[in-house]
């Protein structure tokens, strides 16, 4: 991901989380908002958030990221990406690593036909946002 802020380890985490999202969205359970935390040695843990409205669950994941001691964090959810052609379904990821001033928002658009998930285009950086790390 040349030209995109963040180091190689953060980029690898983002791709892994996007892949998790693409695998999960087509299941009967769907993709629950989740916080993935990664240590400096690459060990990852995932914490899923369920039992509420999507916005509240993503907010809860952001708050949890704010108290994390991990080297890198990524928050993912099944969302919408708004563009010139209207809304499109997308796996959304907010990611950040220690030392970055701002978090990065990535998206992978997809279509869903029953349980068949097909990526649309390539994943990309959508925006920079306020820090999620405390």
C-alpha atoms as one frame of an Amber mdcrd trajectory, in Angstrom:
protein
   0.000   0.000   0.000   2.552   2.494  -1.197   1.779   6.070  -0.304  -0.654
   5.122   2.463   0.272   6.203   5.997   1.204   3.557   8.524   3.792   0.851
   8.534   3.859  -2.572   6.926   2.609  -4.229  10.136  -0.460  -1.980  10.212
  -1.157  -2.654   6.540  -0.943  -6.417   7.152  -3.365  -6.081  10.067  -5.820
  -4.113   7.911  -5.750  -6.752   5.147  -6.249  -9.556   7.695  -9.213  -7.748
   9.276 -10.764  -7.002   5.869 -10.390 -10.688   4.975 -12.057 -11.654   8.280
 -14.894  -9.280   7.447 -15.378 -10.687   3.953 -15.473 -14.255   5.332 -17.884
 -13.339   8.123 -20.379 -11.189   6.238 -21.649 -14.127   4.189 -22.316 -16.357
   7.198 -25.655 -16.734   8.947 -24.276 -14.773  11.933 -22.959 -11.956   9.745
 -20.148  -9.647  10.776 -20.444  -8.337  14.322 -18.465  -5.140  14.966 -15.111
  -6.156  16.390 -11.920  -4.765  17.858  -8.723  -6.531  16.843  -5.705  -5.767
  19.003  -2.169  -6.663  17.953   0.915  -6.722  20.154   4.376  -5.666  19.048
   5.167  -9.348  18.426   2.167  -9.804  16.120  -0.123 -11.691  18.529  -3.763
 -10.772  17.860  -6.928 -10.911  19.895 -10.436 -10.157  18.690 -13.293  -8.813
  20.777 -16.756  -8.870  19.216 -19.540  -6.455  20.145 -23.169  -7.538  19.848
 -26.624  -6.998  21.269 -27.311  -3.448  20.191 -27.578  -0.939  17.370 -24.657
  -0.810  14.938 -23.635   2.770  15.787 -23.605   2.005  19.511 -21.554  -1.162
  18.961 -18.967   0.654  16.822 -18.804   3.389  19.470 -18.220   0.716  22.132
 -15.393  -0.764  20.034 -13.847   2.704  19.648 -14.008   3.247  23.423 -12.374
  -0.140  24.004  -9.617   0.783  21.546  -9.054   3.961  23.543  -8.096   1.931
  26.604  -6.062  -0.662  24.705  -2.363  -1.123  25.396  -1.845  -2.865  22.034
   0.706  -1.689  19.496  -1.926  -1.684  16.731  -5.727  -1.785  16.710  -8.361
  -2.251  14.040 -12.123  -1.892  14.375 -14.274  -3.537  11.712 -17.959  -3.617
  10.858 -20.350  -4.151   7.977 -21.251  -0.683   6.783 -22.125   1.540   3.872
 -19.819   3.574   1.694 -21.498   6.568   0.082 -20.276   7.643  -3.334 -21.440
   9.306  -6.525 -23.557   6.284  -7.388 -25.218   6.091  -3.955 -24.623   3.754
  -1.024 -22.648   0.539  -1.421 -22.117  -2.215   1.122 -18.576  -2.309   2.460
 -16.456  -3.845   5.145 -15.192  -0.836   7.072 -11.986  -0.787   9.128 -10.584
   1.951  11.345  -6.938   1.190  12.126  -4.116   2.855  13.988  -0.700   2.060
  15.383   1.143   3.678  18.243   2.940   6.813  17.112   0.334   7.792  14.522
  -1.537  11.000  15.316  -4.704   9.953  13.483  -6.557   6.752  12.659  -7.062
   5.518   9.097 -10.377   4.386   7.629 -10.292   1.627   5.005 -13.127   0.025
   3.046 -13.680  -3.017   0.840 -16.877  -2.783  -1.188 -18.763  -6.013  -1.825
 -21.955  -7.518  -3.161 -23.890 -10.231  -1.391 -26.099 -12.757  -3.158 -27.403
 -15.192  -0.569 -24.262 -16.488   1.115 -22.039 -15.605  -1.852 -19.854 -12.582
  -1.186 -18.006 -10.923  -4.053 -15.527  -8.088  -3.550 -16.066  -5.024  -5.710
 -12.825  -3.348  -6.690  -9.879  -3.229  -4.355  -9.699  -2.177  -0.726  -8.655
   1.391  -0.209  -7.994   4.212   2.194 -11.159   6.263   2.603 -10.204   8.899
   5.164  -8.158   9.896   8.172 -10.006  10.457  11.429  -9.327  11.319  15.064
  -7.131   8.951  17.026  -8.782   5.848  18.464  -5.801   4.993  20.681  -5.734
   6.540  24.130
